Every structure is written in C-alpha cells, then in structure tokens.
CSV table of N, CA and C in Angstrom, one decimal:
chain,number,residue,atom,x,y,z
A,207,UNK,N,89.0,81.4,98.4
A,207,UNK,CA,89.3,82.8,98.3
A,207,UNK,C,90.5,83.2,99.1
A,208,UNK,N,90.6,82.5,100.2
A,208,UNK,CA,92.0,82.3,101.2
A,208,UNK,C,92.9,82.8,100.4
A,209,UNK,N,93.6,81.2,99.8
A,209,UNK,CA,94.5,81.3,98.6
A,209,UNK,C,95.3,82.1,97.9
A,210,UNK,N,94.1,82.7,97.3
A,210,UNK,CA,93.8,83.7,96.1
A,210,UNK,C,95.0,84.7,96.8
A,211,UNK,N,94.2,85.0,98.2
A,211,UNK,CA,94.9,86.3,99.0
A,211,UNK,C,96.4,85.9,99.1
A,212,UNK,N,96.2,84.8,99.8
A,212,UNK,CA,97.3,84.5,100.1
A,212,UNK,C,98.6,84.4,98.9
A,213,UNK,N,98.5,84.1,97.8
A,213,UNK,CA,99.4,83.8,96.7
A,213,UNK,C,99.5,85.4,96.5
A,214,UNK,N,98.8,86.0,96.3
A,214,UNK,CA,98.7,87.8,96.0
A,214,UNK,C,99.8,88.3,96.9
A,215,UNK,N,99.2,87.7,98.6
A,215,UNK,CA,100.5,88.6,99.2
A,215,UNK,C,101.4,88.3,99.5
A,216,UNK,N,102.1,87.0,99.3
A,216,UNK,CA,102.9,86.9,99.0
A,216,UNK,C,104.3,86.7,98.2
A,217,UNK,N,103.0,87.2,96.7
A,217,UNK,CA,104.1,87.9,95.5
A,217,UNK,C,104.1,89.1,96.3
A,218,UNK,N,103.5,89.9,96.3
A,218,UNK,CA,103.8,91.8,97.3
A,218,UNK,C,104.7,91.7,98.0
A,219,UNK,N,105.1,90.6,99.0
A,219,UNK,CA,105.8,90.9,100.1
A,219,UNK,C,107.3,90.6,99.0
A,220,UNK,N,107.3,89.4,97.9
A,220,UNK,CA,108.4,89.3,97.7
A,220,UNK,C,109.2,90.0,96.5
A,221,UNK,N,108.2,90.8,95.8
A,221,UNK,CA,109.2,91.6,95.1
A,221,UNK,C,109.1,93.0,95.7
A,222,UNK,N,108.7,93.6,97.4
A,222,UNK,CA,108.7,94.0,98.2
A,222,UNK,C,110.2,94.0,98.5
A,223,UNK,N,110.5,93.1,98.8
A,223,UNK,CA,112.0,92.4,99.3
A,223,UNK,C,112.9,92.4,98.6
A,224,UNK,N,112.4,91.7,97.2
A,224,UNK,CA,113.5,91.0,96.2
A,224,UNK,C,114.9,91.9,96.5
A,225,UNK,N,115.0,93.2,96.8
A,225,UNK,CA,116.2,93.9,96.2
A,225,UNK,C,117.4,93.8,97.3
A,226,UNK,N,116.9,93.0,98.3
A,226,UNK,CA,117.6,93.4,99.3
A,226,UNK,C,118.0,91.8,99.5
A,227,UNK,N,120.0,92.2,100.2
A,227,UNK,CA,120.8,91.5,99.7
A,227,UNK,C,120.4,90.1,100.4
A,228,UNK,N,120.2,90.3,101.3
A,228,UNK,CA,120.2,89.3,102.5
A,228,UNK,C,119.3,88.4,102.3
A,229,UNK,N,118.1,88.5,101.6
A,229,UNK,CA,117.4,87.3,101.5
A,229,UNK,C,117.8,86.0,100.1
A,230,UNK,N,118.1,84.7,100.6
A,230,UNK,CA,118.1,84.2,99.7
A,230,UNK,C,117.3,82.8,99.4
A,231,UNK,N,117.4,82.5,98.3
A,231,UNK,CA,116.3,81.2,98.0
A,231,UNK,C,115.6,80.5,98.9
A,232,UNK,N,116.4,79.9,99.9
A,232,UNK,CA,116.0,79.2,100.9
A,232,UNK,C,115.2,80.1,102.1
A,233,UNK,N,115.8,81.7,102.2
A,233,UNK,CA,115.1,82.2,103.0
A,233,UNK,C,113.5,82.6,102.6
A,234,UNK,N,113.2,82.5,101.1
A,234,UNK,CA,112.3,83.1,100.5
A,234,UNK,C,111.2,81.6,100.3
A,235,UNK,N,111.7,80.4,100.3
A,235,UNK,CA,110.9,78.9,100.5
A,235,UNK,C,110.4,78.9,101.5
A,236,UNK,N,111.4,79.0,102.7
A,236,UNK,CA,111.4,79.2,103.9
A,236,UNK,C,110.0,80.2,104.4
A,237,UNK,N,110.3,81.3,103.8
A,237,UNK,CA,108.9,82.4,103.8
A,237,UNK,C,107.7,81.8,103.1
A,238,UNK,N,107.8,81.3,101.7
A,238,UNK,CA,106.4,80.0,101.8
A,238,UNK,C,105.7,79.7,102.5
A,239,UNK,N,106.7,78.7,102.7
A,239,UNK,CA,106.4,77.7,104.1
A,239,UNK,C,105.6,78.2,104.9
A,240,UNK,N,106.2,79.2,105.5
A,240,UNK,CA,105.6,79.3,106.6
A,240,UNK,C,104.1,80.4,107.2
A,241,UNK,N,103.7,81.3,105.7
A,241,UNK,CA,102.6,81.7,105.0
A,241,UNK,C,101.6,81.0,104.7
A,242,UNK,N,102.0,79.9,104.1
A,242,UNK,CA,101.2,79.0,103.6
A,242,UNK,C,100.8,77.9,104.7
A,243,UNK,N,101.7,77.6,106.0
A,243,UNK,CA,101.2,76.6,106.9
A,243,UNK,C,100.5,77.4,107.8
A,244,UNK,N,100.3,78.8,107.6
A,244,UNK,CA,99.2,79.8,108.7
A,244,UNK,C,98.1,80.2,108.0
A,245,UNK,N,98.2,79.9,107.0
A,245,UNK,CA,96.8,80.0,106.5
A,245,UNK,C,96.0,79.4,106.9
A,246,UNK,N,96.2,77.7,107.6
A,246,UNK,CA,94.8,76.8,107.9
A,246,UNK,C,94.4,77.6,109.6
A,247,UNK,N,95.4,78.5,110.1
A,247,UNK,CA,95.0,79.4,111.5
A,247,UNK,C,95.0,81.3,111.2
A,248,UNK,N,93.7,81.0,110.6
A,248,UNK,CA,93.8,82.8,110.6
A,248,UNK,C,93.9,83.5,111.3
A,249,UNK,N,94.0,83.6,112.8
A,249,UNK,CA,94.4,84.4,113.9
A,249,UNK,C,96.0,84.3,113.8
A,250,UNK,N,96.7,83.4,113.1
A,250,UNK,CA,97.7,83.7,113.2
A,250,UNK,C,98.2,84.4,111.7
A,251,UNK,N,97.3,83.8,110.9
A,251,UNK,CA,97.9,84.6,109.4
A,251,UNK,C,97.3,86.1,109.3
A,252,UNK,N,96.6,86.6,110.1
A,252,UNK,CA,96.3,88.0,110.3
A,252,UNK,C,97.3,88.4,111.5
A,253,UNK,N,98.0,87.8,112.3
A,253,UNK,CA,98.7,88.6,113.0
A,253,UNK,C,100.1,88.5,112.5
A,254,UNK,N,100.2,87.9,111.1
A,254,UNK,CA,101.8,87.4,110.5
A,254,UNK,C,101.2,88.7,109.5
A,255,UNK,N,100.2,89.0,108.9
A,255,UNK,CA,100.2,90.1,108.2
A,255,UNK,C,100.3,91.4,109.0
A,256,UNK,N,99.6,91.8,110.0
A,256,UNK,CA,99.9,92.8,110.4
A,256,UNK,C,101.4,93.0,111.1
A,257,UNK,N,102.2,92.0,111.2
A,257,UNK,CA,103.5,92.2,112.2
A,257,UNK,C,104.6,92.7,110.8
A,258,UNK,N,104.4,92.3,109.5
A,258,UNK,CA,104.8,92.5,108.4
A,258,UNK,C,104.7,93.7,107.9
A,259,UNK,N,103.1,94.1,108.1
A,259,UNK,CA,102.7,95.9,107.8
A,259,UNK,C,103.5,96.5,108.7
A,260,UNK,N,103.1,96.3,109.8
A,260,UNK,CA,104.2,97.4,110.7
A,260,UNK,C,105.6,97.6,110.5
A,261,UNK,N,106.5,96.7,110.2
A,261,UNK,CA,107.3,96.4,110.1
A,261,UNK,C,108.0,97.5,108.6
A,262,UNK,N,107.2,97.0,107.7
A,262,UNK,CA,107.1,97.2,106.5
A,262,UNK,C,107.2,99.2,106.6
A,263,UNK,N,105.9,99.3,107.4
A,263,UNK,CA,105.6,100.9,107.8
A,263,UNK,C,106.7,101.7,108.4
A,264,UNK,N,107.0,100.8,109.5
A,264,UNK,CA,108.2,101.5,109.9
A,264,UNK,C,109.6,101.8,109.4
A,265,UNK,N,110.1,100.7,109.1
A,265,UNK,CA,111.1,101.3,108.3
A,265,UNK,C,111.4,101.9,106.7
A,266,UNK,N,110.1,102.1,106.3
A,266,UNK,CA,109.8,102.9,105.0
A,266,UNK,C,109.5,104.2,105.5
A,267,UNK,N,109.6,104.7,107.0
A,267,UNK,CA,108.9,106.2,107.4
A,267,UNK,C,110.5,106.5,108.1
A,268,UNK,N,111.2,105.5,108.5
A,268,UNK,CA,112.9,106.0,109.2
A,268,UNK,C,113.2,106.4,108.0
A,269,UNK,N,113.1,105.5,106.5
A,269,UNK,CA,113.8,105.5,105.5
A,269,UNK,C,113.5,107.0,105.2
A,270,UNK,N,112.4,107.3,104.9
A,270,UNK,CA,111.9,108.9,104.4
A,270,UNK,C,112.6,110.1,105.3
A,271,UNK,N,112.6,109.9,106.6
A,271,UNK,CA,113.5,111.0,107.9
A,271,UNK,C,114.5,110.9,107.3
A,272,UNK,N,114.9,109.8,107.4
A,272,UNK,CA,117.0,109.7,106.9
A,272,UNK,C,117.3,110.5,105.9
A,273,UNK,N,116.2,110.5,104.8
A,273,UNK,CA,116.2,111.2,103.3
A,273,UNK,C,116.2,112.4,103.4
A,274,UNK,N,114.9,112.8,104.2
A,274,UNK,CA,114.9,114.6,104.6
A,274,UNK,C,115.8,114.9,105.4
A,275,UNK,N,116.6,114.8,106.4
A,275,UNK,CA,118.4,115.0,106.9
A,275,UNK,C,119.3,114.6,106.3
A,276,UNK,N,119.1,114.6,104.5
A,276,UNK,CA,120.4,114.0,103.9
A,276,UNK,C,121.4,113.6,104.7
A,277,UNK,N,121.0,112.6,105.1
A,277,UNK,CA,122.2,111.7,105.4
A,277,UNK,C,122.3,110.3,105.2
A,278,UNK,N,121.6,110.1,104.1
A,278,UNK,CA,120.9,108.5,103.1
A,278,UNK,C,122.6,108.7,102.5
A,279,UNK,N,123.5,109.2,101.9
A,279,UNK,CA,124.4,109.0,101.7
A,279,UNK,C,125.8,108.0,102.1
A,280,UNK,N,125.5,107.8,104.0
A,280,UNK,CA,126.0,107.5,104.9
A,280,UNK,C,125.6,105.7,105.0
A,281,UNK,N,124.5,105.8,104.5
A,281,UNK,CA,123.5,104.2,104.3
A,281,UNK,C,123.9,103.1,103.1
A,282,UNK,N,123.7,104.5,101.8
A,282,UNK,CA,123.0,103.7,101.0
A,282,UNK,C,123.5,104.5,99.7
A,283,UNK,N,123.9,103.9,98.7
A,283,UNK,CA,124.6,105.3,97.9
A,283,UNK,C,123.1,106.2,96.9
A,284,UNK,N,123.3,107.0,97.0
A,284,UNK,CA,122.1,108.2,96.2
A,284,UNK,C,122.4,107.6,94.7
A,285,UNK,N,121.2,108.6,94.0
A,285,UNK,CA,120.8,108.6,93.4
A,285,UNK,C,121.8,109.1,91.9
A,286,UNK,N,122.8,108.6,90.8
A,286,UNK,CA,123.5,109.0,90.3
A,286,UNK,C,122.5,110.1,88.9
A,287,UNK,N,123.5,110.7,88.2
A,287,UNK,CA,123.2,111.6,87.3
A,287,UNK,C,122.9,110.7,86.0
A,288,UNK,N,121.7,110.7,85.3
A,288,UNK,CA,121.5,110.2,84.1
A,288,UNK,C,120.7,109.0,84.8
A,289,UNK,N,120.3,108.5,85.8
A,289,UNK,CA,120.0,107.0,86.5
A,289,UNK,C,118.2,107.8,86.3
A,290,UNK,N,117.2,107.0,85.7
A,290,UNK,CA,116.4,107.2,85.7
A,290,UNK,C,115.2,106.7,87.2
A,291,UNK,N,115.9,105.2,87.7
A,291,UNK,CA,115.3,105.3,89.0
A,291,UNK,C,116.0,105.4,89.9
A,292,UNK,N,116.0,105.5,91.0
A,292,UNK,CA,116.1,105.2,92.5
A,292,UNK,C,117.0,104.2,92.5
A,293,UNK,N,118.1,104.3,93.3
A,293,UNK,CA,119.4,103.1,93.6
A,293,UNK,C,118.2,102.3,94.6
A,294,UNK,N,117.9,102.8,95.9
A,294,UNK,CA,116.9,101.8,97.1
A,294,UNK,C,116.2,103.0,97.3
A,295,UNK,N,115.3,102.1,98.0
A,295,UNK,CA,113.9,102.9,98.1
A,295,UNK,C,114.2,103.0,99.9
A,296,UNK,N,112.8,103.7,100.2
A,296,UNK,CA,113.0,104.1,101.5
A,296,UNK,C,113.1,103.5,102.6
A,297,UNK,N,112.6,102.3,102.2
A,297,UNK,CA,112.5,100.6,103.4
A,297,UNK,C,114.1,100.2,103.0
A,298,UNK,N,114.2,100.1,102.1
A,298,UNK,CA,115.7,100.0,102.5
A,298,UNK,C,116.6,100.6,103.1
A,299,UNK,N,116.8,102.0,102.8
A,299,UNK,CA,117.2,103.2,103.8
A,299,UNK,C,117.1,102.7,105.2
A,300,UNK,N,116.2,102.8,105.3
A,300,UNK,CA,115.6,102.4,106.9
A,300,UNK,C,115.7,101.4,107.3
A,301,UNK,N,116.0,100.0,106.9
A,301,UNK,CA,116.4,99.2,107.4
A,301,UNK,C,118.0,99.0,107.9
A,302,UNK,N,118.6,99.6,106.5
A,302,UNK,CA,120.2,99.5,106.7
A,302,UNK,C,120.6,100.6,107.9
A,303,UNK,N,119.8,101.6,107.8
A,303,UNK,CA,120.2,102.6,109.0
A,303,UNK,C,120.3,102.1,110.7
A,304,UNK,N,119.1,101.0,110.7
A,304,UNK,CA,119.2,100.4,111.8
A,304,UNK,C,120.4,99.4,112.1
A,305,UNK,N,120.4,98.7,110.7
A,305,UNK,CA,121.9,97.6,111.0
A,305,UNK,C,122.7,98.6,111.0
A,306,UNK,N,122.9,99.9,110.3
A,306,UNK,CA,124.4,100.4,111.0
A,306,UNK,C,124.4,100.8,112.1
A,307,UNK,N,123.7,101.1,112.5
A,307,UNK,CA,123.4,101.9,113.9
A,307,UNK,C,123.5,100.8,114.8
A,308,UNK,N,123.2,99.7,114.7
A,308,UNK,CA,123.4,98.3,115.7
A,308,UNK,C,125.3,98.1,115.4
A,309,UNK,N,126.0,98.3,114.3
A,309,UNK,CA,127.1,97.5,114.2
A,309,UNK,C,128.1,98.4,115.1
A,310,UNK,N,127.3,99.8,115.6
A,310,UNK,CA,128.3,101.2,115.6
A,310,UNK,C,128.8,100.7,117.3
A,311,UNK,N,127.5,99.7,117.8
A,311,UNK,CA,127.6,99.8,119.4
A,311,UNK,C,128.6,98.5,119.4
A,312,UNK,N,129.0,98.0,118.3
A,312,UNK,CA,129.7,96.7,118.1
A,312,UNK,C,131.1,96.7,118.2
A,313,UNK,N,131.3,98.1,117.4
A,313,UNK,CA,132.6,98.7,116.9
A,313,UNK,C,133.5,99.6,117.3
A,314,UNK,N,132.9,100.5,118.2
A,314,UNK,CA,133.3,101.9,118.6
A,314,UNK,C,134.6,101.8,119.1
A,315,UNK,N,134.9,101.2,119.8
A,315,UNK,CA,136.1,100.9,120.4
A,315,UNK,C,136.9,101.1,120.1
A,316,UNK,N,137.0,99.8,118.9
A,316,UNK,CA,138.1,99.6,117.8
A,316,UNK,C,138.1,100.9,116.5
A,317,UNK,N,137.2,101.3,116.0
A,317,UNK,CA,137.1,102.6,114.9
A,317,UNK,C,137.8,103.8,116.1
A,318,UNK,N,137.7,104.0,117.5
A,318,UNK,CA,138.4,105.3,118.2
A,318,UNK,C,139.9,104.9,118.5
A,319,UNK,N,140.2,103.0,118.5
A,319,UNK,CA,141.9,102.7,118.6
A,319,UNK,C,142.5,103.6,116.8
A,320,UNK,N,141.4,102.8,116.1
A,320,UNK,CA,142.4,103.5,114.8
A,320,UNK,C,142.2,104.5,114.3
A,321,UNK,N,141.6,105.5,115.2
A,321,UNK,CA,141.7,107.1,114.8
A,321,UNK,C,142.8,108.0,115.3
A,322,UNK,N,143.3,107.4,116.6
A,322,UNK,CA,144.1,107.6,117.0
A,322,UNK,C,145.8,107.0,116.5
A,323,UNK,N,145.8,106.5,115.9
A,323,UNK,CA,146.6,105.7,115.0
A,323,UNK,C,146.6,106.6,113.7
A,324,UNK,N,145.6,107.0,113.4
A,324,UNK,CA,145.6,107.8,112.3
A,324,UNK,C,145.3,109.2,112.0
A,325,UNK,N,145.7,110.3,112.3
A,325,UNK,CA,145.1,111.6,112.6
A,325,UNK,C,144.5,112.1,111.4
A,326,UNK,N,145.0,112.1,110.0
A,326,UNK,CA,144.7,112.4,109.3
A,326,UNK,C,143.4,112.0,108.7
A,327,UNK,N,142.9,111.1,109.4
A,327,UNK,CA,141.2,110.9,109.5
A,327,UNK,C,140.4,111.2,109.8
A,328,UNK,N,141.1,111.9,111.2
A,328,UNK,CA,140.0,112.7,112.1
A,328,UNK,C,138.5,113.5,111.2
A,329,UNK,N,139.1,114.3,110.4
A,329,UNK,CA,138.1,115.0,109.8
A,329,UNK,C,136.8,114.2,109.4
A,330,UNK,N,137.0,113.4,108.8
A,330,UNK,CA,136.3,112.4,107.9
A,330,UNK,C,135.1,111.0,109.5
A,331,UNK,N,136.3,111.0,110.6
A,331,UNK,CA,135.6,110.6,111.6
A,331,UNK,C,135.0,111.2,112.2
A,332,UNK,N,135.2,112.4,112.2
A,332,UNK,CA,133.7,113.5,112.7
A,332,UNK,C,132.3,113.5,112.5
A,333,UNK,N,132.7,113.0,110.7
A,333,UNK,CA,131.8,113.4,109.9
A,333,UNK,C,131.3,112.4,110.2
A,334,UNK,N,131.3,110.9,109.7
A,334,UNK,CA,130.3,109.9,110.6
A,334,UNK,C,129.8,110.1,111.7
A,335,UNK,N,130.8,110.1,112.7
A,335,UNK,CA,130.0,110.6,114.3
A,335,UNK,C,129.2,111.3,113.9
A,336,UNK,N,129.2,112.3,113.2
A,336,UNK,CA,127.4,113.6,113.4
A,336,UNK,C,126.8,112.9,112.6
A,337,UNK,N,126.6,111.9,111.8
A,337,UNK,CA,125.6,111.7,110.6
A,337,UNK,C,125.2,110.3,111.6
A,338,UNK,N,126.1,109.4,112.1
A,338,UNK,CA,125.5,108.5,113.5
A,338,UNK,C,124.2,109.6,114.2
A,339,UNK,N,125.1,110.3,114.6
A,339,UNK,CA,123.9,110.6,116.2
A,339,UNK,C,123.0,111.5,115.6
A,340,UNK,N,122.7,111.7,114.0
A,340,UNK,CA,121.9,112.3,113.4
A,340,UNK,C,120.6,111.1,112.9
A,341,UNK,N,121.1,109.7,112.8
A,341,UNK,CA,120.2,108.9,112.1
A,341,UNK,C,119.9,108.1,113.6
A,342,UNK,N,120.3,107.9,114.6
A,342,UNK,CA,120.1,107.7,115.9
A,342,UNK,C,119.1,108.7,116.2
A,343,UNK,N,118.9,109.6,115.9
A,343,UNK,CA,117.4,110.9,116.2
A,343,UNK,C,116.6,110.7,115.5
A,344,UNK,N,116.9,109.9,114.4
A,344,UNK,CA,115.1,109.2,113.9
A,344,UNK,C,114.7,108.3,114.1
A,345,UNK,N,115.6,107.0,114.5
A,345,UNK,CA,115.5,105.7,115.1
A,345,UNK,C,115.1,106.1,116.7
C-alpha cells in the first residue's frame, strides 16, 4: 500500500514542478531516489512529506499576495490577451519572488553604480525599488 502512495506522490510532486526551469532530469532521478530510499523509514518519509507541504504552502500563499499588489509583473510575465491559461501559477510567483529578492542583496551596489551612470533610468529604477520593498512586505 506504501508504494501505491508513494508512486502517486510523487507523480503530484512532479508535474507540481515540471514547469519550473531549474529542475532537470538528474535533479528529478535524484528526487526518486531519494523518496523511494525513505520509504523503508517512515518517520522520515512523513517528515519529507510534510517539509514539501509546507514548502509547497508557502510559496503558493506569497505567490497569491504578490498577485493581489500587482506586482507579479516584476516576477513573472502575466497573463497575455487571447492566452486561455495562466503563463505560472502562484508557487511559482512565489518562489521567483524570493530568488529575486535574494539576488537584490547581491546586486545593489552595482544596479546604484549604473544608475548613476545613467540618469535617464532613474524613472524606471524607482519603479523596481517600490515593487522590491513591496514584495519584501509579503516575504
């Protein structure tokens, strides 16, 4: 019956994922593996499921805030005219919001040398700065 579960969730988890760029073949064998070698310790394949839910939860509830302060624009490109689904769903929102929000403490420095270099930017660097410390208030 284990099994059963186990093969179930992790088709869920992986066309959960599929759309997102970063995982590739090996990372997804890789995830196999290592589902499948915690299955014979169910204390640990119940705490690999629950670390996954949360995970899963959380950045599908940043993704939804980022949505309601339109500023998914800044992430992730919207939704075009005539497009019958959704470009990314809300977990992805919310995941990418976090990587940019990590790259911003990476970068700042150098994005304020070439603003200054460039004035005719300024406008357009504003506009990130507020839509930054707007997706930093849901994170």
């Amino acid at each position: 019956m284990r099994e059963i579960f186990v093969f179930f969730f992790i088709r869920w988890v992986l066309l959960t994922i599929s759309d997102l760029s970063f995982f590739y073949h090996k990372s997804l064998h890789s995830l196999y593996c290592l589902v499948f070698s915690l299955v014979c310790r169910p204390v640990s394949f119940i705490s690999l499921v629950l670390l996954i839910a949360i995970a899963y939860s959380s950045a599908t509830i940043q993704g939804q805030q980022i949505k309601r302060k339109g500023i998914q624009k800044y992430i992730a490109r919207i939704k075009e005219y005539g497009r019958i689904e959704r470009r990314h769903s809300s977990f992805y929102i919310g995941l990418y919001g976090q990587t940019w929000v990590n790259f911003k403490d990476v970068c700042m420095d150098l994005v304020t040398k070439l603003m200054k270099l460039n004035r005719n930017k300024c406008k357009y660097y504003q506009q990130g700065l507020r839509a930054m410390r707007l997706i930093e208030s849901v994170l």
